[in-house]
Structure formats: C-alpha cells, structure tokens
C-alpha cells in the first residue's frame, strides 16, 4: 500500500510486558522524523507504522525500537510468538520448581498443616535464601531489564511494579535473616512464579487469537506448478515471478492473480465474489489468487503475485486494521500509563498510613502491607480487556469475508440503528441486462454504436453492458475523445465530431435535452416493470433510450428482514429513477426509498440522520457512494465495488453479500459487550483488592497471586467470546439458508 510517498511497515514486536510498553513505543517512534503514524498493538505483539521512505529507513525504526528494549522484525518473517512462549514455559517451570520448597516451609506456618513432614534442611535460612535469590535475580532478571528500559524513558510499566514489589520483599527477608526474624523468602518467589504463569497463559492465548485471525494468510497457496521451458515443476509460491505460466489443478488454490492462456474450466470464486456456483473460465479471462478450479486444468499467465494480488492486498488491509486501535483501546492505554505511578504512590501512602496512624513505629507491618498493595496492582487485566476481544472479532469477521479496516468501527457497529443502502450493485446484482432500446429515428444500431463509444471509459455497470451488447451485434465502437463522467448521472464524450451524452432523465434535464413523447412512453412502460432507462443524446438532442433490468440480490430480502429484527431501520438511497427504486425496494422489503439522489445528497441524508442522534451505516459500491460511505458511522463497501468505495468504507464485504452487514452487527454487539465485561471486571478487581491489601487484609503473596489470576480471567472471558461468536454465526447461517 503506497499513498503518496507514505509506506507502511508492519512489525512483530517481542518483549512488551504490558500496554504501557506499547504506549512507550508509540511515543518514541512517533517522534522520529518521517513517521506520520504509529499504532502498537499489545495483544497482537505487533506495530503498524506509516512513514515516508524518503525521510526515514525501516531499519532505523527497527533500531529505535531496539533501543527501547524490545526486538522488532517485519511481520511474516517467522519471528512469531512461538519463541516467546517456549522461553516463558521454561522460566515458569524452573521458577515453580525452586519455589515449591519455599512454599512447603510456609505451609508449615499454618496450624492445620503442622503434621506435614518437614526436613530440617528446608528450613535452613541459607537454602531458602539461595532458592529465592535464583528466582529473583536469575529467572526474574528480564523484569529488571524491562523496568530499567521503562524508567530510562521516564515511564513506568508493569515490570516496574513487579521489580519494586519483589525486590522489596526479598530485601526485607534478607534483613530478617540477618536479624534472626521470621523469613518471607517465599513471597518474592511466589509472586515471580505467578506473574510468569500469567504471562505464559496470556502469551499462548494471544498466540491462539492471532492464529484464529490468520484468515487470509491461510488461504494463500504455498506451492505452485509452473511450466518452464516446456517442463512442469513444483515451486514454492514465494519464488513465482510475473509472467510465469501457472498450471491450476483441481482443488488447489491458484497462487497468483492472472489471465487464462489455455484451457477452459469451472472456477470456484466464492472467496472473491461470494458466488458458490463455479464460473466457467477460458482464455482471456482473469482469475484470482486463492480461488481454484473445480475440475480440469487451466494454464494461467501470472500477473500479480503475493502481496500485490487481490488476496494479498486484502490480507494487508486486514493486518493494518488489526493494529489500528479502537477508541476504547486508546483510553485503556492512557489509563495504564498513569496506573503504575498511581499505584506506587498508593503503596507509599499505605506505608505512611500504617507508620503514622494504624501501627506507629511498626516498620515490619507497614512494609508488608505496602508490599501487598504493590503486588495486587497490575494494569495488565485492564490492558488486555479490549485488544484480545477486538483481535478475536476481527479474525471472525475475516472468516466471514468481512474485512474490518478500522478497529473503531466495531464499537460503532454495535450501536448501529439505521442503515442506508445504495441500489445498483449493492441491493441489486449490479450485473444489468440490456432489455430493450428505442431510437427516435428507428436506427437502434447507430444508437448503440455511439453509446458504446461514449461509455468506453466509464466504470458504471451499464457501461460494460452497453459495450458487450455492441460487440455482440458486431458493432465496432469508434474512438471517443474528451470523455467526462458525472457520478450518479451519466457520461459525455466526443465521437466522430459529435457530442454524445448518455445518462438519466435528470442528467438530460440539467443539460436542456428532454426526451420526446415516444421515448417517454417507452420509459414509463419499462420503469413500471422495475427497469432503469438511460437516455442517449447526440449534439444536445435526445436520440434514443436504453432499458436495463438489474435483479435484486437473492440475499437482500433475508438481510433486510433480519436487520429489521435487530431493530435497525433500513432505507434506500439511489441515483436511479423513483419507479425503478420503488420496484427494487418492494422486492427487498424496503419501504423508505430516496430516489434520484446525487452523491452529495446521499451524504447529506446521512449527516442529517446523524444530527438526529442516529448511528448510521451505509452500504455502497460506486464512486457515487464514496462520500456517503466516508460520512457514515460505519461504511460497508462491497468487495466487487469501485476502488473509491473500497477506500472510503470502514468495512469491506468481500463477498458483496448484504447478509454480511447483519453478521458484522451481531459480531460487533457481542464483542463490545465482552469488552465492557472485561473492563468492569478489571476495575472491580482493583477496587476490591487494593483497599483490602492496604488495610492489611491480604498477605503479599496472596495479593500477587490474585493479580496474576485477574489477567488470566480476562483472557478466559475473551476466549468465551470466541465460543459465543461461533455459536451466533452458526445460528445466523441457519437463518439465512
Ligand atoms: P445508484 O448506485 O445510487 O443506484 P448509479 O450509480 O446507478 O446510482 O447512478 C444513478 C443513475 O445515473 C443511473 O440509474 C443512470 O441513469 C445514471 N448513470 C450513472 N452513470 C451512468 C453511465 N455511465 N451511463 C449511463 N447512465 C449513468
Ligand atoms: Mg451503486
């Protein structure tokens, strides 16, 4: 993706211990010259950076992240979370092994457990000291590094809390050992073990979530069969080059976008079109990566490969979206950044409270309780609350052929109460058929010839149909000059010295050419039957009319009904004639129809409803829909739509099926509810545990364990969302059959 000198760098980042780290990277990299946007995603361990390649090199960005104490590598370079998980496993295992004997001696403090055999060696202070020291400074060393890097950048993260807390506990026990008091070595060791367990669970859950969302990458072909100097050979897909001759075999995903050179075969294109019936393809037809032939064989000339192919571009869109952050996510990150200093202050406050008011001069009690506060506080549950669920939801959407281009759209999706649908190409198939022609002078062939010439440069579905009809009738369209297209109205061009205009009645009225009585009669009959009529004018005089039928999509009626069930108001806004619009509306079950809308009027309609306090979605496919898609709270772009619509939308429905809107709303609602639960839980946890610890109700080791458990339960709730989404999707599938 290159937008006017802007490039995008997707990185995998290792070594982040909580969202405060993500914020730190965002700040530091954001300050680099040439960087225009940074979004670091803690749960996904990834970053999405927009930069200008003239001003900064990707290697400099990676180096800067390294200076902050993390390691970064381009996404997809197989530097995944596997290594991180393996090392956490190892650290947790040894930490638990060394902590167990310490726990054993502690158990002995409880009266109930005093019957346990207790080897005296275990109670030896020096052994306890040695075990705790290994855990603290060996296995716990990475926490010190993390804390050091954070403090050096004048921020605080979860590592700071863990190191301050456990070091204090360790030093306290060391002092007690020297002065002959009771030992507390198990406390620091248990906390470190518990934090390691929390991190391990979190990392493996994040890894699972990331795999869930791998979506597109999983559809990419790994290998391809090519013909080189007459010989077939199997090569890895990464070695393909433009111009290679590929052999498409049944059931195997095609490895590149390309053009058929030889053979005819049915191709399953459901991935890109949503159409489950295979389409017959022959020489000259385009085929797309990720689709496959269902029988027979095709020889294909590779045109776009890997990231350049449609599938690759979709995957990149999806990845970029995963590392954009929702507004909930941003709020949480900001909270986490102030959370650590606040907790350090609270802990200090606890110490002072005990020293001055509750148990004056008892340094031991004061420090134990301050320690408990420190260990109970952890921004991690808070930081995990939103991102895990969001990543999960976008992965699910992807599997349903819905690309979430901006995470924030998910939240607005949950609140959607109004949906505006474009007609042509969105509600209807967008594959119109030319059903009739009328020429003032009776010469329909001349009419078709001029119209085809003028429409040669247009992107509207009618343009393609006119071109095909001319070709079928054996008419060669002459070249056209000074072409101009007016979105939502029509086109004009110079053909053989004459000015040709093709467009709607409104387009004609604007330019002062009106259809005569004959054409008006033709138009009325056609429009009553639900067809769309387009007029052709030569040198400012209306010369004829063309009628098109464009059937409503099969999925439309079911989708509209289900949206109504979800209490979403559905309207249609189309540039087409009222009669055709009402006809299509009736077929789809939409009563509220706005016809003859110009692009800016569609946009104004949406803005006016937003002013009434509605949360408005817009689904569209054309150039004329782009302003409305961008203005809407949630813009759904049809995957087979124009580039302009794809860029303006917040979500892309790759299969161009309207049921995708219902699924997206459903997924959005469930996800936002899940995030709210997570946040509420994390808040509640802190609100309960911290005062408890401050007032002396929790031993330090209990506080530390509770902290680890709170992260784990948030992860658990996010995984529960996974199951709920699966169930909801299954249900909606059953309904739409
Ligand atoms: P919508 O997608 O909102 O239904 P369209 O993009 O189909 O709107 O445009 C509305 C109307 O404008 C069409 O029904 C047609 O009459 C006219 N129009 C737009 N573009 C063209 C074109 N290239 N050729 C002929 N007519 C056009
Ligand atoms: Mg349209």
PDB file of N, CA, C and O in Angstrom, residues 588-639:
ATOM      1  N   UNK A 588     -37.124  -6.041  -2.097  1.00  0.00           N
ATOM      2  CA  UNK A 588     -36.213  -6.303  -0.982  1.00  0.00           C
ATOM      3  C   UNK A 588     -36.884  -6.096   0.363  1.00  0.00           C
ATOM      4  O   UNK A 588     -36.319  -6.433   1.398  1.00  0.00           O
ATOM      5  N   UNK A 589     -38.097  -5.523   0.357  1.00  0.00           N
ATOM      6  CA  UNK A 589     -38.782  -5.264   1.619  1.00  0.00           C
ATOM      7  C   UNK A 589     -38.389  -3.939   2.256  1.00  0.00           C
ATOM      8  O   UNK A 589     -38.429  -3.802   3.475  1.00  0.00           O
ATOM      9  N   UNK A 590     -37.994  -2.967   1.427  1.00  0.00           N
ATOM     10  CA  UNK A 590     -37.644  -1.645   1.958  1.00  0.00           C
ATOM     11  C   UNK A 590     -38.722  -0.651   1.544  1.00  0.00           C
ATOM     12  O   UNK A 590     -38.995  -0.476   0.352  1.00  0.00           O
ATOM     13  N   UNK A 591     -39.329   0.019   2.536  1.00  0.00           N
ATOM     14  CA  UNK A 591     -40.399   0.957   2.223  1.00  0.00           C
ATOM     15  C   UNK A 591     -39.859   2.367   2.032  1.00  0.00           C
ATOM     16  O   UNK A 591     -40.368   3.139   1.224  1.00  0.00           O
ATOM     17  N   UNK A 592     -38.826   2.718   2.786  1.00  0.00           N
ATOM     18  CA  UNK A 592     -38.304   4.089   2.724  1.00  0.00           C
ATOM     19  C   UNK A 592     -37.302   4.208   1.588  1.00  0.00           C
ATOM     20  O   UNK A 592     -36.202   3.674   1.665  1.00  0.00           O
ATOM     21  N   UNK A 593     -37.722   4.885   0.501  1.00  0.00           N
ATOM     22  CA  UNK A 593     -36.883   4.951  -0.690  1.00  0.00           C
ATOM     23  C   UNK A 593     -36.603   6.404  -1.060  1.00  0.00           C
ATOM     24  O   UNK A 593     -37.518   7.212  -1.160  1.00  0.00           O
ATOM     25  N   UNK A 594     -35.338   6.744  -1.212  1.00  0.00           N
ATOM     26  CA  UNK A 594     -34.955   8.077  -1.691  1.00  0.00           C
ATOM     27  C   UNK A 594     -34.357   7.916  -3.081  1.00  0.00           C
ATOM     28  O   UNK A 594     -33.291   7.331  -3.225  1.00  0.00           O
ATOM     29  N   UNK A 595     -35.057   8.433  -4.111  1.00  0.00           N
ATOM     30  CA  UNK A 595     -34.588   8.243  -5.478  1.00  0.00           C
ATOM     31  C   UNK A 595     -33.945   9.521  -6.011  1.00  0.00           C
ATOM     32  O   UNK A 595     -34.040  10.586  -5.399  1.00  0.00           O
ATOM     33  N   UNK A 596     -33.283   9.380  -7.154  1.00  0.00           N
ATOM     34  CA  UNK A 596     -32.613  10.499  -7.828  1.00  0.00           C
ATOM     35  C   UNK A 596     -31.715  11.301  -6.898  1.00  0.00           C
ATOM     36  O   UNK A 596     -31.734  12.520  -6.885  1.00  0.00           O
ATOM     37  N   UNK A 597     -30.937  10.569  -6.115  1.00  0.00           N
ATOM     38  CA  UNK A 597     -30.026  11.223  -5.171  1.00  0.00           C
ATOM     39  C   UNK A 597     -28.650  11.371  -5.808  1.00  0.00           C
ATOM     40  O   UNK A 597     -28.066  10.399  -6.268  1.00  0.00           O
ATOM     41  N   UNK A 598     -28.124  12.568  -5.777  1.00  0.00           N
ATOM     42  CA  UNK A 598     -26.749  12.792  -6.214  1.00  0.00           C
ATOM     43  C   UNK A 598     -25.812  12.357  -5.083  1.00  0.00           C
ATOM     44  O   UNK A 598     -26.237  12.279  -3.939  1.00  0.00           O
ATOM     45  N   UNK A 599     -24.534  12.107  -5.423  1.00  0.00           N
ATOM     46  CA  UNK A 599     -23.597  11.664  -4.380  1.00  0.00           C
ATOM     47  C   UNK A 599     -23.643  12.558  -3.141  1.00  0.00           C
ATOM     48  O   UNK A 599     -23.701  12.068  -2.015  1.00  0.00           O
ATOM     49  N   UNK A 600     -23.650  13.887  -3.362  1.00  0.00           N
ATOM     50  CA  UNK A 600     -23.617  14.763  -2.184  1.00  0.00           C
ATOM     51  C   UNK A 600     -24.943  14.753  -1.431  1.00  0.00           C
ATOM     52  O   UNK A 600     -24.991  15.017  -0.236  1.00  0.00           O
ATOM     53  N   UNK A 601     -26.019  14.384  -2.144  1.00  0.00           N
ATOM     54  CA  UNK A 601     -27.304  14.294  -1.438  1.00  0.00           C
ATOM     55  C   UNK A 601     -27.364  13.049  -0.560  1.00  0.00           C
ATOM     56  O   UNK A 601     -27.953  13.068   0.516  1.00  0.00           O
ATOM     57  N   UNK A 602     -26.736  11.959  -1.044  1.00  0.00           N
ATOM     58  CA  UNK A 602     -26.664  10.757  -0.204  1.00  0.00           C
ATOM     59  C   UNK A 602     -25.913  11.095   1.074  1.00  0.00           C
ATOM     60  O   UNK A 602     -26.315  10.707   2.173  1.00  0.00           O
ATOM     61  N   UNK A 603     -24.830  11.819   0.908  1.00  0.00           N
ATOM     62  CA  UNK A 603     -24.023  12.195   2.068  1.00  0.00           C
ATOM     63  C   UNK A 603     -24.842  13.077   3.017  1.00  0.00           C
ATOM     64  O   UNK A 603     -24.837  12.878   4.233  1.00  0.00           O
ATOM     65  N   UNK A 604     -25.574  14.044   2.435  1.00  0.00           N
ATOM     66  CA  UNK A 604     -26.362  14.963   3.270  1.00  0.00           C
ATOM     67  C   UNK A 604     -27.442  14.205   4.032  1.00  0.00           C
ATOM     68  O   UNK A 604     -27.712  14.500   5.199  1.00  0.00           O
ATOM     69  N   UNK A 605     -28.027  13.206   3.372  1.00  0.00           N
ATOM     70  CA  UNK A 605     -29.061  12.396   4.036  1.00  0.00           C
ATOM     71  C   UNK A 605     -28.487  11.750   5.292  1.00  0.00           C
ATOM     72  O   UNK A 605     -29.095  11.763   6.364  1.00  0.00           O
ATOM     73  N   UNK A 606     -27.289  11.191   5.141  1.00  0.00           N
ATOM     74  CA  UNK A 606     -26.653  10.517   6.274  1.00  0.00           C
ATOM     75  C   UNK A 606     -26.335  11.502   7.386  1.00  0.00           C
ATOM     76  O   UNK A 606     -26.625  11.274   8.555  1.00  0.00           O
ATOM     77  N   UNK A 607     -25.781  12.652   6.998  1.00  0.00           N
ATOM     78  CA  UNK A 607     -25.431  13.641   8.022  1.00  0.00           C
ATOM     79  C   UNK A 607     -26.677  14.137   8.760  1.00  0.00           C
ATOM     80  O   UNK A 607     -26.638  14.371   9.961  1.00  0.00           O
ATOM     81  N   UNK A 608     -27.788  14.290   8.029  1.00  0.00           N
ATOM     82  CA  UNK A 608     -28.974  14.810   8.710  1.00  0.00           C
ATOM     83  C   UNK A 608     -29.502  13.781   9.716  1.00  0.00           C
ATOM     84  O   UNK A 608     -29.950  14.136  10.792  1.00  0.00           O
ATOM     85  N   UNK A 609     -29.395  12.502   9.364  1.00  0.00           N
ATOM     86  CA  UNK A 609     -29.849  11.495  10.326  1.00  0.00           C
ATOM     87  C   UNK A 609     -28.909  11.425  11.521  1.00  0.00           C
ATOM     88  O   UNK A 609     -29.336  11.175  12.643  1.00  0.00           O
ATOM     89  N   UNK A 610     -27.624  11.657  11.270  1.00  0.00           N
ATOM     90  CA  UNK A 610     -26.674  11.664  12.385  1.00  0.00           C
ATOM     91  C   UNK A 610     -26.974  12.819  13.336  1.00  0.00           C
ATOM     92  O   UNK A 610     -26.847  12.683  14.546  1.00  0.00           O
ATOM     93  N   UNK A 611     -27.407  13.950  12.754  1.00  0.00           N
ATOM     94  CA  UNK A 611     -27.748  15.091  13.622  1.00  0.00           C
ATOM     95  C   UNK A 611     -28.942  14.772  14.514  1.00  0.00           C
ATOM     96  O   UNK A 611     -29.076  15.315  15.600  1.00  0.00           O
ATOM     97  N   UNK A 612     -29.804  13.856  14.035  1.00  0.00           N
ATOM     98  CA  UNK A 612     -30.933  13.447  14.879  1.00  0.00           C
ATOM     99  C   UNK A 612     -30.494  12.480  15.965  1.00  0.00           C
ATOM    100  O   UNK A 612     -31.311  11.956  16.708  1.00  0.00           O
ATOM    101  N   UNK A 613     -29.208  12.185  15.990  1.00  0.00           N
ATOM    102  CA  UNK A 613     -28.703  11.298  17.034  1.00  0.00           C
ATOM    103  C   UNK A 613     -28.664   9.835  16.633  1.00  0.00           C
ATOM    104  O   UNK A 613     -28.466   8.963  17.468  1.00  0.00           O
ATOM    105  N   UNK A 614     -28.851   9.579  15.337  1.00  0.00           N
ATOM    106  CA  UNK A 614     -28.819   8.188  14.906  1.00  0.00           C
ATOM    107  C   UNK A 614     -27.396   7.753  14.597  1.00  0.00           C
ATOM    108  O   UNK A 614     -26.564   8.573  14.219  1.00  0.00           O
ATOM    109  N   UNK A 615     -27.125   6.469  14.778  1.00  0.00           N
ATOM    110  CA  UNK A 615     -25.844   5.917  14.373  1.00  0.00           C
ATOM    111  C   UNK A 615     -26.091   5.225  13.032  1.00  0.00           C
ATOM    112  O   UNK A 615     -26.825   4.247  12.952  1.00  0.00           O
ATOM    113  N   UNK A 616     -25.515   5.794  11.975  1.00  0.00           N
ATOM    114  CA  UNK A 616     -25.930   5.436  10.622  1.00  0.00           C
ATOM    115  C   UNK A 616     -24.860   4.628   9.889  1.00  0.00           C
ATOM    116  O   UNK A 616     -23.696   5.015   9.849  1.00  0.00           O
ATOM    117  N   UNK A 617     -25.280   3.521   9.314  1.00  0.00           N
ATOM    118  CA  UNK A 617     -24.411   2.736   8.458  1.00  0.00           C
ATOM    119  C   UNK A 617     -24.776   2.997   7.009  1.00  0.00           C
ATOM    120  O   UNK A 617     -25.893   3.423   6.700  1.00  0.00           O
ATOM    121  N   UNK A 618     -23.830   2.800   6.112  1.00  0.00           N
ATOM    122  CA  UNK A 618     -24.104   2.983   4.679  1.00  0.00           C
ATOM    123  C   UNK A 618     -23.439   1.833   3.949  1.00  0.00           C
ATOM    124  O   UNK A 618     -22.290   1.502   4.231  1.00  0.00           O
ATOM    125  N   UNK A 619     -24.174   1.208   3.034  1.00  0.00           N
ATOM    126  CA  UNK A 619     -23.560   0.165   2.219  1.00  0.00           C
ATOM    127  C   UNK A 619     -23.613   0.607   0.773  1.00  0.00           C
ATOM    128  O   UNK A 619     -24.674   1.024   0.295  1.00  0.00           O
ATOM    129  N   UNK A 620     -22.485   0.554   0.088  1.00  0.00           N
ATOM    130  CA  UNK A 620     -22.458   1.011  -1.294  1.00  0.00           C
ATOM    131  C   UNK A 620     -21.290   0.445  -2.063  1.00  0.00           C
ATOM    132  O   UNK A 620     -20.392  -0.168  -1.494  1.00  0.00           O
ATOM    133  N   UNK A 621     -21.323   0.655  -3.366  1.00  0.00           N
ATOM    134  CA  UNK A 621     -20.298   0.061  -4.219  1.00  0.00           C
ATOM    135  C   UNK A 621     -19.674   1.047  -5.195  1.00  0.00           C
ATOM    136  O   UNK A 621     -18.619   0.789  -5.743  1.00  0.00           O
ATOM    137  N   UNK A 622     -20.331   2.185  -5.412  1.00  0.00           N
ATOM    138  CA  UNK A 622     -19.905   3.007  -6.549  1.00  0.00           C
ATOM    139  C   UNK A 622     -19.117   4.245  -6.165  1.00  0.00           C
ATOM    140  O   UNK A 622     -18.995   4.587  -4.995  1.00  0.00           O
ATOM    141  N   UNK A 623     -18.591   4.915  -7.193  1.00  0.00           N
ATOM    142  CA  UNK A 623     -17.941   6.209  -6.999  1.00  0.00           C
ATOM    143  C   UNK A 623     -18.912   7.163  -6.324  1.00  0.00           C
ATOM    144  O   UNK A 623     -18.542   7.968  -5.490  1.00  0.00           O
ATOM    145  N   UNK A 624     -20.182   7.051  -6.738  1.00  0.00           N
ATOM    146  CA  UNK A 624     -21.179   7.979  -6.218  1.00  0.00           C
ATOM    147  C   UNK A 624     -21.526   7.701  -4.758  1.00  0.00           C
ATOM    148  O   UNK A 624     -22.203   8.481  -4.130  1.00  0.00           O
ATOM    149  N   UNK A 625     -21.058   6.577  -4.217  1.00  0.00           N
ATOM    150  CA  UNK A 625     -21.353   6.263  -2.822  1.00  0.00           C
ATOM    151  C   UNK A 625     -20.221   6.673  -1.887  1.00  0.00           C
ATOM    152  O   UNK A 625     -20.396   6.690  -0.672  1.00  0.00           O
ATOM    153  N   UNK A 626     -19.054   6.982  -2.456  1.00  0.00           N
ATOM    154  CA  UNK A 626     -17.872   7.198  -1.615  1.00  0.00           C
ATOM    155  C   UNK A 626     -18.064   8.288  -0.560  1.00  0.00           C
ATOM    156  O   UNK A 626     -17.733   8.064   0.610  1.00  0.00           O
ATOM    157  N   UNK A 627     -18.627   9.465  -0.906  1.00  0.00           N
ATOM    158  CA  UNK A 627     -18.792  10.487   0.140  1.00  0.00           C
ATOM    159  C   UNK A 627     -19.695  10.000   1.270  1.00  0.00           C
ATOM    160  O   UNK A 627     -19.403  10.240   2.448  1.00  0.00           O
ATOM    161  N   UNK A 628     -20.775   9.292   0.907  1.00  0.00           N
ATOM    162  CA  UNK A 628     -21.701   8.803   1.930  1.00  0.00           C
ATOM    163  C   UNK A 628     -21.040   7.738   2.796  1.00  0.00           C
ATOM    164  O   UNK A 628     -21.216   7.707   4.011  1.00  0.00           O
ATOM    165  N   UNK A 629     -20.238   6.869   2.165  1.00  0.00           N
ATOM    166  CA  UNK A 629     -19.551   5.818   2.926  1.00  0.00           C
ATOM    167  C   UNK A 629     -18.611   6.434   3.953  1.00  0.00           C
ATOM    168  O   UNK A 629     -18.521   5.982   5.089  1.00  0.00           O
ATOM    169  N   UNK A 630     -17.918   7.490   3.535  1.00  0.00           N
ATOM    170  CA  UNK A 630     -16.961   8.117   4.447  1.00  0.00           C
ATOM    171  C   UNK A 630     -17.682   8.862   5.562  1.00  0.00           C
ATOM    172  O   UNK A 630     -17.209   8.896   6.694  1.00  0.00           O
ATOM    173  N   UNK A 631     -18.846   9.445   5.246  1.00  0.00           N
ATOM    174  CA  UNK A 631     -19.565  10.226   6.252  1.00  0.00           C
ATOM    175  C   UNK A 631     -20.265   9.329   7.271  1.00  0.00           C
ATOM    176  O   UNK A 631     -20.464   9.730   8.410  1.00  0.00           O
ATOM    177  N   UNK A 632     -20.619   8.125   6.858  1.00  0.00           N
ATOM    178  CA  UNK A 632     -21.385   7.238   7.736  1.00  0.00           C
ATOM    179  C   UNK A 632     -20.555   6.841   8.958  1.00  0.00           C
ATOM    180  O   UNK A 632     -19.333   6.888   8.936  1.00  0.00           O
ATOM    181  N   UNK A 633     -21.244   6.451  10.032  1.00  0.00           N
ATOM    182  CA  UNK A 633     -20.535   5.956  11.205  1.00  0.00           C
ATOM    183  C   UNK A 633     -19.843   4.645  10.868  1.00  0.00           C
ATOM    184  O   UNK A 633     -18.743   4.381  11.330  1.00  0.00           O
ATOM    185  N   UNK A 634     -20.529   3.839  10.067  1.00  0.00           N
ATOM    186  CA  UNK A 634     -19.908   2.616   9.570  1.00  0.00           C
ATOM    187  C   UNK A 634     -20.198   2.513   8.079  1.00  0.00           C
ATOM    188  O   UNK A 634     -21.360   2.453   7.681  1.00  0.00           O
ATOM    189  N   UNK A 635     -19.169   2.515   7.257  1.00  0.00           N
ATOM    190  CA  UNK A 635     -19.347   2.366   5.812  1.00  0.00           C
ATOM    191  C   UNK A 635     -19.017   0.941   5.401  1.00  0.00           C
ATOM    192  O   UNK A 635     -17.933   0.452   5.679  1.00  0.00           O
ATOM    193  N   UNK A 636     -19.972   0.288   4.736  1.00  0.00           N
ATOM    194  CA  UNK A 636     -19.731  -1.063   4.226  1.00  0.00           C
ATOM    195  C   UNK A 636     -19.476  -0.961   2.730  1.00  0.00           C
ATOM    196  O   UNK A 636     -20.381  -0.567   1.993  1.00  0.00           O
ATOM    197  N   UNK A 637     -18.283  -1.306   2.295  1.00  0.00           N
ATOM    198  CA  UNK A 637     -18.000  -1.263   0.865  1.00  0.00           C
ATOM    199  C   UNK A 637     -18.149  -2.664   0.293  1.00  0.00           C
ATOM    200  O   UNK A 637     -17.679  -3.636   0.875  1.00  0.00           O
ATOM    201  N   UNK A 638     -18.844  -2.744  -0.836  1.00  0.00           N
ATOM    202  CA  UNK A 638     -18.999  -4.041  -1.493  1.00  0.00           C
ATOM    203  C   UNK A 638     -17.658  -4.432  -2.123  1.00  0.00           C
ATOM    204  O   UNK A 638     -17.031  -3.612  -2.808  1.00  0.00           O
ATOM    205  N   UNK A 639     -17.256  -5.663  -1.901  1.00  0.00           N
ATOM    206  CA  UNK A 639     -15.950  -6.108  -2.367  1.00  0.00           C
ATOM    207  C   UNK A 639     -15.773  -6.016  -3.870  1.00  0.00           C
ATOM    208  O   UNK A 639     -14.660  -5.842  -4.359  1.00  0.00           O
TER     209      UNK A 639
END
